[in-house]
Amino acid sequence: MRKKPPEERSAAISVVGLGVVRGGRTIISGLDVEVPTGSVVGLLGPSGSGKTTLMRSIVGVQDKVSGTVEVLGLPAGSPALRRRVGYVTQDASVYGDLTVWQNLDYFASLAGVPSRGRKGVVGKAVDDVGLGGHEKQRVGTLSGGEMSRVSLAAALVGDPELLVLDEPTVGLDPVLRRDLWSTFRGLAEGGKSLLVSSHVMDEAVQCHRLLLLRDGALVADVTPERLLAETGAPDAERAFLTLIDEANAAAEEGGDGRTPGAAPEPGPAAPATTASVPEEGTR
Amino acid sequence: MNLTLATAGRVLAQLRADKRTIALIIVLPCLLIGLIAWMFHDTPAVLDRFGPLLVGIFPLIVMFMVTSVATLRERQSGTLERLMTTPIRKGDFVAGYALAFAVLALLQAVVVVSWSVWLGMDVLGPLWLVFVVALLVALLGCTLGLAASALARTEFQAVQMMPAIVFPQLITCGLLMPRDQMPEVLEWLSRVLPLTYAVDAMQHLALGEDWADIQGAVGVIALFTVGAVVLGVLTLRRRTP
């Protein structure tokens, strides 16, 4: 399977042979994924490709999981990880009937921030997501984009080593998206690891690495530069479409239509963009 | 423990933001007891006999409804899933809810009992024991609601849990018919349902009996509460499909 470059340090997330069944349907099978420490990794793929399921498996709330999922050196879902991993769901999961401050104060206390230091921690998280001035506002009265930023801030207050973010920039304007992505890169420079799913290809090029998922299997694991170079596409969106089309064609040629599990090994029609791409200096 | 208190504080803050719910919880039982007092104002013995029973039954119904809907809301909004990725233990979650609603239950018990006494309800037994039983029943309703909400997948189901779990108890608890006059099977059924013991304790207090006569019933209510907490913790799942 995937060759691990020897220079790679211990990975923040290491998934080997992951399989997930949801509602009697195999969502993911035989998936191998690695997220290096201190980097922003983008998780891309058509809707229904298993992005959220993979993230839920990583944070340990997904039932019926097979294979090994190691997070920060421990099995996913270990109690010790709950302080070290921050998870932001796709829909804002915060309390609409509380104010921004009350929400963040609660999540900070759950993360173990002592009451004395909490004011500073919450204030910083509010600033990081650009919600200054809204502290006293009830979350239910915020706009959708503001609400999802409260949800993001609720993960930041715990200062986790690994952030798993499911579509954190949906519904945000370009300025906010740019600011959040620079926040993400700043966190990575500070040694944090991030796994971020997204639909917006143009922002995906800001990642150090991209994972392309299709039907619960990995189609590509590349740097954004390589993705553009190898597909010869003018932008990330068309590069993404090229890869997905190639993977679809390969699956059809394979005879059995959809073949989750064929995973990162390059299929006959898929070019060298798949799987083991050498480490390159985006870090 | 800290996380229990943080959770209780958060639930109380949510309740404070919802003034109408608080008003309904406090005012509605008063209104209903007022109706009965008014209806039987020529025969005050009726209020003396049934007042304490109602004071013991309202908290169960109200707290059951409120907690089962509140926890279901938490499941559906995704906040419960998020909590399950944080260091909070399942026991913290259940205890936090129970504690927050116990505060509300205390408020309800004080207001409803005081109001009933002001209307002319004459309890022969010690009044403080009426408070204690009302509070314990409220806690029981709370914890039963927490446990029942695990069985409900939708809001419709959560609301139906009330008639499913509370009504059989109302029918067999001795309010409609003295339990010793019931068919044997129903009397046995009444013995395994907790509301029976609340009504039993209140009946004794109304007749002027003391702690010694109700401690057995109070013990059973406490046991059911502990059982419901355990059930509530066991039915919370960190991993969901």
Coordinates of C-alpha atoms in Angstrom, one line a residue:
Chain A
M1 CA 0.0 0.0 0.0
R2 CA 1.1 3.5 0.7
K3 CA 4.8 4.0 1.2
K4 CA 5.6 6.1 4.3
P5 CA 8.4 8.6 3.5
P6 CA 11.0 8.0 6.1
E7 CA 11.4 11.6 7.0
E8 CA 7.8 11.9 7.9
R9 CA 7.4 12.6 11.6
S10 CA 4.7 10.9 13.7
A11 CA 1.4 11.7 12.0
A12 CA -1.4 13.6 13.7
I13 CA -3.9 11.3 12.1
S14 CA -3.1 7.9 10.7
V15 CA -5.9 5.9 9.3
V16 CA -5.3 2.3 8.0
G17 CA -7.9 0.1 6.4
L18 CA -10.8 2.1 7.6
G19 CA -14.3 0.7 7.0
V20 CA -17.6 2.3 8.0
V21 CA -21.1 1.0 7.6
R22 CA -24.0 3.4 8.0
G23 CA -27.6 2.3 7.8
G24 CA -26.6 -1.1 6.3
R25 CA -24.6 0.7 3.5
T26 CA -20.8 0.6 3.2
I27 CA -19.8 4.2 3.3
I28 CA -16.0 3.7 3.5
S29 CA -14.0 0.6 3.0
G30 CA -10.2 0.0 3.0
L31 CA -9.3 3.7 3.4
D32 CA -5.8 4.8 4.3
V33 CA -5.2 8.4 5.2
E34 CA -2.5 10.3 6.9
V35 CA -2.4 13.9 8.2
P36 CA 1.1 15.1 9.1
T37 CA 1.6 17.1 12.3
G38 CA 1.7 20.8 11.9
S39 CA 0.0 21.0 8.5
V40 CA -3.4 22.0 7.1
V41 CA -4.8 19.1 5.1
G42 CA -7.9 19.7 2.9
L43 CA -10.5 17.0 2.6
L44 CA -12.3 17.3 -0.7
G45 CA -14.8 15.2 -2.6
P46 CA -18.3 15.2 -4.0
S47 CA -21.2 15.2 -1.5
G48 CA -21.8 11.7 -0.2
S49 CA -18.1 10.7 -0.7
G50 CA -17.7 10.0 3.0
K51 CA -16.0 13.2 4.2
T52 CA -18.1 13.7 7.3
T53 CA -18.1 9.9 8.1
L54 CA -14.3 10.0 8.0
M55 CA -14.2 13.0 10.3
R56 CA -16.6 11.4 12.7
S57 CA -14.5 8.3 12.8
I58 CA -11.4 10.4 13.6
V59 CA -13.1 12.2 16.5
G60 CA -14.5 8.9 17.8
V61 CA -18.3 9.4 17.5
Q62 CA -18.9 7.1 14.6
D63 CA -20.3 3.7 15.3
K64 CA -19.5 0.5 13.3
V65 CA -15.9 1.4 12.5
S66 CA -13.3 -1.2 11.4
G67 CA -9.6 -0.9 10.7
T68 CA -7.3 1.3 12.8
V69 CA -7.7 5.0 13.3
E70 CA -4.8 6.6 15.3
V71 CA -5.0 10.2 16.5
L72 CA -2.0 11.8 18.1
G73 CA -0.6 8.4 18.7
L74 CA -3.7 7.0 20.4
P75 CA -6.7 5.0 19.2
A76 CA -9.5 7.4 18.0
G77 CA -12.1 8.1 20.7
S78 CA -9.7 7.5 23.6
P79 CA -10.7 9.6 26.6
A80 CA -7.3 11.2 26.7
L81 CA -7.9 12.6 23.2
R82 CA -11.0 14.6 24.2
R83 CA -8.9 17.4 25.5
R84 CA -6.5 17.4 22.6
V85 CA -8.9 17.2 19.6
G86 CA -11.4 19.9 18.6
Y87 CA -14.3 19.0 16.3
V88 CA -16.6 21.4 14.5
T89 CA -19.6 19.8 12.8
Q90 CA -21.0 20.9 9.5
D91 CA -24.1 22.5 11.1
A92 CA -23.3 24.9 13.8
S93 CA -23.6 22.9 17.0
V94 CA -23.9 25.6 19.7
Y95 CA -26.8 26.7 21.9
G96 CA -29.0 29.1 20.0
D97 CA -30.7 30.3 23.2
L98 CA -27.4 31.4 24.8
T99 CA -25.2 34.4 24.0
V100 CA -21.9 34.0 22.1
W101 CA -20.0 34.5 25.4
Q102 CA -22.1 32.0 27.4
N103 CA -21.6 29.4 24.7
L104 CA -17.8 29.9 24.5
D105 CA -17.5 30.1 28.3
Y106 CA -19.3 26.7 28.6
F107 CA -17.1 25.0 26.0
A108 CA -14.0 26.5 27.6
S109 CA -15.0 25.1 31.0
L110 CA -15.6 21.7 29.4
A111 CA -12.1 21.8 27.8
G112 CA -10.7 22.4 31.3
V113 CA -9.8 26.1 31.1
P114 CA -9.8 27.3 34.7
S115 CA -12.3 30.0 35.5
R116 CA -9.6 32.6 36.1
G117 CA -8.1 32.3 32.6
R118 CA -11.4 31.8 30.8
K119 CA -12.1 35.5 30.1
G120 CA -8.9 35.9 28.1
V121 CA -9.3 32.6 26.3
V122 CA -12.9 33.3 25.2
G123 CA -12.0 36.9 24.2
K124 CA -9.2 35.6 22.0
A125 CA -11.4 33.0 20.3
V126 CA -14.0 35.7 19.6
D127 CA -11.3 37.8 18.0
D128 CA -9.9 34.9 16.0
V129 CA -13.3 34.3 14.3
G130 CA -14.0 38.0 13.9
L131 CA -17.0 38.2 16.1
G132 CA -15.9 41.1 18.3
G133 CA -18.9 43.2 19.4
H134 CA -21.3 40.2 19.2
E135 CA -20.3 38.7 22.6
K136 CA -23.6 39.6 24.3
Q137 CA -25.8 38.6 21.3
R138 CA -27.9 35.4 21.5
V139 CA -26.6 32.9 19.0
G140 CA -30.1 32.2 17.6
T141 CA -30.3 35.8 16.3
L142 CA -27.0 35.6 14.4
S143 CA -26.7 35.0 10.7
G144 CA -25.8 31.5 9.4
G145 CA -22.2 32.5 8.8
E146 CA -21.8 34.1 12.2
M147 CA -23.3 31.0 13.8
S148 CA -20.8 28.7 12.2
R149 CA -18.0 31.0 13.4
V150 CA -19.3 30.7 17.0
S151 CA -19.2 26.9 16.5
L152 CA -15.6 27.2 15.3
A153 CA -14.6 29.4 18.2
A154 CA -16.1 26.8 20.6
A155 CA -13.5 24.4 19.4
L156 CA -10.7 27.0 19.5
V157 CA -11.2 27.8 23.2
G158 CA -9.8 24.4 24.1
D159 CA -6.6 25.1 22.3
P160 CA -6.6 21.6 20.8
E161 CA -3.5 20.1 19.1
L162 CA -5.7 18.7 16.3
L163 CA -8.7 20.5 14.7
V164 CA -11.2 18.6 12.7
L165 CA -13.3 21.1 10.8
D166 CA -16.3 20.0 8.7
E167 CA -17.0 22.7 6.1
P168 CA -16.1 25.6 8.3
T169 CA -16.3 28.3 5.6
V170 CA -19.7 27.5 4.2
G171 CA -21.8 30.7 3.8
L172 CA -19.0 33.1 4.5
D173 CA -18.0 36.0 2.3
P174 CA -14.6 36.0 0.5
V175 CA -13.0 38.4 3.0
L176 CA -14.0 36.2 6.0
R177 CA -12.9 33.1 4.2
R178 CA -9.5 34.6 3.5
D179 CA -9.1 35.6 7.1
L180 CA -10.2 32.2 8.4
W181 CA -7.7 30.4 6.1
S182 CA -4.9 32.6 7.3
T183 CA -6.0 31.7 10.9
F184 CA -5.8 28.1 10.0
R185 CA -2.3 28.5 8.5
G186 CA -1.3 30.4 11.5
L187 CA -2.4 27.6 13.8
A188 CA -0.4 25.1 11.7
E189 CA 2.7 27.3 11.9
G190 CA 2.2 27.2 15.7
G191 CA 2.4 23.4 15.5
K192 CA -1.3 22.5 15.4
S193 CA -2.7 20.0 12.8
L194 CA -5.8 20.7 10.9
L195 CA -8.1 18.5 8.8
V196 CA -10.5 20.7 6.9
S197 CA -13.2 19.6 4.5
S198 CA -14.4 22.0 1.9
H199 CA -16.4 22.4 -1.2
V200 CA -14.7 25.5 -2.4
M201 CA -11.8 24.5 -4.6
D202 CA -10.2 27.9 -4.7
E203 CA -9.6 27.9 -1.0
A204 CA -8.4 24.3 -1.1
V205 CA -5.1 25.5 -2.7
Q206 CA -4.3 27.1 0.6
C207 CA -3.8 23.7 2.2
H208 CA -0.5 22.0 2.5
R209 CA -1.9 18.8 1.2
L210 CA -5.2 17.7 -0.4
L211 CA -7.0 14.4 0.1
L212 CA -9.6 13.7 -2.7
L213 CA -12.3 11.3 -1.6
R214 CA -14.7 9.6 -3.9
D215 CA -17.2 6.9 -2.9
G216 CA -15.3 6.4 0.4
A217 CA -12.0 5.8 -1.3
L218 CA -9.0 8.0 -1.8
V219 CA -8.6 9.3 -5.3
A220 CA -5.6 11.5 -4.7
D221 CA -3.2 12.6 -1.9
V222 CA -1.2 15.5 -3.3
T223 CA 0.1 19.0 -2.8
P224 CA -2.0 21.6 -4.5
E225 CA 0.9 22.5 -6.8
R226 CA 1.3 19.0 -8.0
L227 CA -2.4 18.6 -8.5
L228 CA -2.4 21.6 -10.9
A229 CA 0.9 20.5 -12.6
E230 CA -0.1 16.9 -13.1
T231 CA -3.6 17.4 -14.3
G232 CA -2.6 20.4 -16.4
A233 CA -5.8 22.2 -15.4
P234 CA -5.9 26.0 -15.2
D235 CA -7.4 26.0 -11.7
A236 CA -8.1 23.8 -8.7
E237 CA -11.8 23.3 -9.5
R238 CA -11.1 21.9 -13.0
A239 CA -8.2 19.8 -11.7
F240 CA -10.6 18.3 -9.2
L241 CA -13.2 17.6 -11.8
T242 CA -10.5 16.0 -14.1
L243 CA -9.5 13.7 -11.3
I244 CA -13.1 12.7 -10.3
D245 CA -13.9 12.0 -14.0
E246 CA -10.9 9.9 -14.4
A247 CA -11.7 8.0 -11.2
N248 CA -15.2 7.4 -12.4
A249 CA -14.0 6.2 -15.8
A250 CA -11.5 3.9 -14.0
A251 CA -14.2 2.5 -11.8
E252 CA -16.4 1.7 -14.9
E253 CA -13.5 0.0 -16.7
G254 CA -12.9 -2.0 -13.6
G255 CA -16.2 -3.7 -14.4
D256 CA -17.9 -3.7 -11.0
G257 CA -18.9 0.0 -11.3
R258 CA -18.3 1.6 -7.9
T259 CA -15.3 0.1 -6.2
P260 CA -14.6 1.5 -2.8
G261 CA -11.6 -0.2 -1.6
A262 CA -9.6 0.2 -4.8
A263 CA -8.3 3.1 -2.8
P264 CA -5.0 5.0 -3.3
E265 CA -3.4 2.6 -5.7
P266 CA -3.4 4.2 -9.1
G267 CA -5.9 2.6 -11.4
P268 CA -5.1 2.0 -15.0
A269 CA -6.7 5.2 -16.2
A270 CA -5.7 7.3 -13.3
P271 CA -2.4 9.1 -13.7
A272 CA 0.4 9.4 -11.3
T273 CA -1.3 12.0 -9.2
T274 CA -2.7 9.3 -7.1
A275 CA -1.2 7.9 -3.9
S276 CA 2.4 8.2 -2.9
V277 CA 3.4 11.7 -3.9
P278 CA 6.8 12.6 -2.6
E279 CA 6.8 15.1 0.3
E280 CA 7.3 18.6 -1.1
G281 CA 8.3 21.8 0.4
T282 CA 5.0 23.4 1.1
R283 CA 5.4 23.1 4.8
Chain B
M1 CA -17.9 17.6 39.4
N2 CA -16.8 20.8 37.9
L3 CA -18.2 19.8 34.6
T4 CA -21.5 18.8 36.3
L5 CA -21.7 22.3 37.7
A6 CA -20.7 23.9 34.4
T7 CA -23.5 21.9 32.7
A8 CA -26.1 22.8 35.3
G9 CA -25.1 26.4 35.0
R10 CA -25.5 26.3 31.3
V11 CA -28.9 24.6 31.4
L12 CA -30.1 27.2 34.0
A13 CA -28.8 30.0 31.7
Q14 CA -30.9 28.5 28.9
L15 CA -33.9 28.3 31.1
R16 CA -33.5 31.9 32.2
A17 CA -33.5 32.9 28.6
D18 CA -36.9 31.2 28.2
K19 CA -39.1 33.1 30.6
R20 CA -42.3 31.7 29.2
T21 CA -41.4 28.2 30.1
I22 CA -40.6 29.2 33.6
A23 CA -43.9 30.9 33.9
L24 CA -45.7 27.9 32.6
I25 CA -44.0 25.6 35.0
I26 CA -44.7 27.7 38.0
V27 CA -48.1 29.2 37.2
L28 CA -49.9 26.3 35.5
P29 CA -50.0 24.0 38.6
C30 CA -51.2 27.0 40.7
L31 CA -53.9 27.7 38.2
L32 CA -55.1 24.1 38.2
I33 CA -55.2 23.8 42.0
G34 CA -57.0 27.1 42.0
L35 CA -59.7 25.7 39.8
I36 CA -60.2 22.7 42.1
A37 CA -60.4 25.0 45.2
W38 CA -62.9 27.1 43.4
M39 CA -65.0 24.2 42.2
F40 CA -65.2 22.7 45.7
H41 CA -65.3 25.9 47.7
D42 CA -68.3 24.7 49.6
T43 CA -66.6 21.5 50.7
P44 CA -63.1 22.5 51.8
A45 CA -62.4 18.9 52.8
V46 CA -61.9 18.1 49.1
L47 CA -58.9 20.4 48.8
D48 CA -57.5 19.1 52.0
R49 CA -57.7 15.5 50.7
F50 CA -56.7 16.0 47.0
G51 CA -54.5 19.1 47.3
P52 CA -51.5 17.3 48.6
L53 CA -51.9 14.6 45.9
L54 CA -51.9 17.1 43.1
V55 CA -48.9 18.9 44.7
G56 CA -47.2 15.5 44.4
I57 CA -48.3 14.7 40.9
F58 CA -47.7 18.0 39.0
P59 CA -44.0 18.1 39.4
L60 CA -43.6 14.6 37.9
I61 CA -45.6 15.5 34.8
V62 CA -44.1 18.9 34.2
M63 CA -40.5 18.0 34.8
F64 CA -40.8 14.8 32.7
M65 CA -42.0 16.8 29.8
V66 CA -39.5 19.6 30.1
T67 CA -36.4 17.3 30.5
S68 CA -37.3 14.9 27.8
V69 CA -37.8 17.6 25.2
A70 CA -34.7 19.5 26.4
T71 CA -32.4 16.5 26.0
L72 CA -34.0 15.6 22.7
R73 CA -33.3 19.1 21.5
E74 CA -29.7 18.6 22.5
R75 CA -29.5 15.4 20.5
Q76 CA -31.0 16.8 17.4
S77 CA -29.1 20.1 17.3
G78 CA -25.8 18.2 17.2
T79 CA -24.6 19.7 20.5
L80 CA -24.8 16.4 22.2
E81 CA -22.5 14.8 19.6
R82 CA -20.1 17.7 20.1
L83 CA -20.2 17.3 23.9
M84 CA -19.4 13.6 23.4
T85 CA -16.1 14.7 21.8
T86 CA -15.2 16.8 24.9
P87 CA -13.9 15.6 28.3
I88 CA -17.4 15.7 29.8
R89 CA -18.5 12.3 31.2
K90 CA -22.0 11.0 30.6
G91 CA -22.6 11.2 34.3
D92 CA -21.7 14.9 34.3
F93 CA -24.2 15.5 31.6
V94 CA -27.1 13.7 33.3
A95 CA -26.3 15.1 36.8
G96 CA -25.9 18.6 35.3
Y97 CA -29.4 18.4 33.9
A98 CA -30.9 16.9 37.0
L99 CA -29.2 19.6 39.2
A100 CA -30.5 22.4 37.0
F101 CA -34.0 21.1 36.9
A102 CA -33.9 20.4 40.7
V103 CA -33.4 24.2 41.2
L104 CA -36.5 24.8 39.1
A105 CA -38.3 22.0 40.9
L106 CA -37.5 23.6 44.3
L107 CA -38.9 26.9 43.1
Q108 CA -42.0 25.1 41.8
A109 CA -42.6 23.2 45.0
V110 CA -42.3 26.4 47.2
V111 CA -44.7 28.4 45.1
V112 CA -47.3 25.6 44.5
V113 CA -47.3 24.5 48.2
S114 CA -47.5 28.0 49.5
W115 CA -50.3 28.9 47.1
S116 CA -52.3 25.8 48.0
V117 CA -52.0 26.6 51.7
W118 CA -53.1 30.2 51.0
L119 CA -56.1 28.8 49.2
G120 CA -57.1 27.0 52.3
M121 CA -55.5 23.6 51.9
D122 CA -55.1 22.1 55.4
V123 CA -52.4 19.5 55.7
L124 CA -52.6 17.7 59.0
G125 CA -49.1 16.3 58.8
P126 CA -45.9 18.4 58.8
L127 CA -45.8 20.8 55.8
W128 CA -42.1 20.6 55.3
L129 CA -42.5 16.9 54.4
V130 CA -44.9 17.9 51.7
F131 CA -42.1 20.1 50.3
V132 CA -39.7 17.3 50.5
V133 CA -41.9 14.8 48.7
A134 CA -42.8 17.3 46.0
L135 CA -39.1 18.0 45.4
L136 CA -38.2 14.4 45.2
V137 CA -41.0 13.7 42.8
A138 CA -39.8 16.6 40.6
L139 CA -36.3 15.1 40.6
L140 CA -37.8 11.7 39.7
G141 CA -39.8 13.3 36.8
C142 CA -36.6 14.9 35.6
T143 CA -34.5 11.7 35.6
L144 CA -37.3 9.7 34.1
G145 CA -37.5 12.3 31.3
L146 CA -33.8 12.0 30.7
A147 CA -34.0 8.2 30.4
A148 CA -37.1 8.3 28.2
S149 CA -35.6 10.8 25.8
A150 CA -33.1 8.2 24.8
L151 CA -35.9 6.1 23.5
A152 CA -37.3 8.9 21.3
R153 CA -36.0 9.7 17.9
T154 CA -38.2 12.6 17.0
E155 CA -40.0 15.4 18.9
F156 CA -43.3 13.7 18.2
Q157 CA -42.1 10.6 19.9
A158 CA -40.7 12.6 22.8
V159 CA -44.1 14.2 23.5
Q160 CA -45.8 10.8 23.2
M161 CA -43.5 9.5 25.9
M162 CA -45.5 11.5 28.4
P163 CA -48.8 9.6 28.0
A164 CA -46.9 6.4 27.6
I165 CA -44.9 6.7 30.8
V166 CA -46.9 9.0 33.0
F167 CA -50.6 8.2 32.3
P168 CA -50.4 4.5 33.4
Q169 CA -49.0 5.8 36.6
L170 CA -51.7 8.4 37.0
I171 CA -54.4 5.8 36.4
T172 CA -53.1 3.2 38.9
C173 CA -51.5 5.5 41.6
G174 CA -54.6 5.5 43.8
L175 CA -56.0 8.9 42.7
L176 CA -58.9 7.5 40.8
M177 CA -59.6 4.5 43.0
P178 CA -58.1 3.3 46.3
R179 CA -55.5 0.7 45.4
D180 CA -56.9 -2.0 47.6
Q181 CA -60.1 -2.0 45.6
M182 CA -58.4 -2.5 42.2
P183 CA -58.3 -5.8 40.4
E184 CA -55.3 -7.7 41.7
V185 CA -53.2 -7.4 38.6
L186 CA -53.6 -3.6 38.5
E187 CA -52.7 -3.4 42.2
W188 CA -49.5 -5.3 41.4
L189 CA -48.9 -3.0 38.5
S190 CA -49.3 0.0 40.7
R191 CA -46.7 -1.4 43.1
V192 CA -43.9 -1.3 40.4
L193 CA -44.7 2.3 39.3
P194 CA -43.1 5.1 41.2
L195 CA -45.9 7.7 41.3
T196 CA -47.9 5.3 43.5
Y197 CA -45.4 6.0 46.3
A198 CA -45.6 9.7 45.9
V199 CA -49.4 9.7 46.1
D200 CA -49.2 7.2 49.0
A201 CA -46.8 9.5 50.9
M202 CA -49.0 12.6 50.3
Q203 CA -52.1 10.7 51.4
H204 CA -50.5 9.8 54.7
L205 CA -49.3 13.4 55.2
A206 CA -52.8 14.7 54.4
L207 CA -54.2 12.5 57.2
G208 CA -51.8 13.8 59.7
E209 CA -49.1 11.1 59.8
D210 CA -45.5 11.8 60.2
W211 CA -42.0 10.8 58.7
A212 CA -42.1 7.4 60.2
D213 CA -45.2 6.5 58.1
I214 CA -43.8 7.8 54.8
Q215 CA -40.1 6.9 55.0
G216 CA -40.7 3.6 53.1
A217 CA -42.5 5.4 50.2
V218 CA -39.9 8.2 50.1
G219 CA -37.1 5.5 50.0
V220 CA -38.8 3.9 47.0
I221 CA -39.0 7.2 45.2
A222 CA -35.3 7.8 45.8
L223 CA -34.5 4.4 44.5
F224 CA -36.5 4.9 41.3
T225 CA -34.6 8.2 40.8
V226 CA -31.2 6.6 41.2
G227 CA -32.4 3.8 38.8
A228 CA -33.5 6.4 36.2
V229 CA -30.2 8.2 36.5
V230 CA -28.3 5.0 35.8
L231 CA -30.6 4.2 32.9
G232 CA -30.1 7.8 31.5
V233 CA -26.3 7.4 31.7
L234 CA -26.4 3.9 30.1
T235 CA -28.6 5.0 27.2
L236 CA -26.3 7.9 26.3
R237 CA -24.0 6.8 23.5
R238 CA -20.7 8.4 22.5
R239 CA -20.6 6.6 19.2
T240 CA -23.7 6.8 17.0
P241 CA -24.5 5.3 13.6

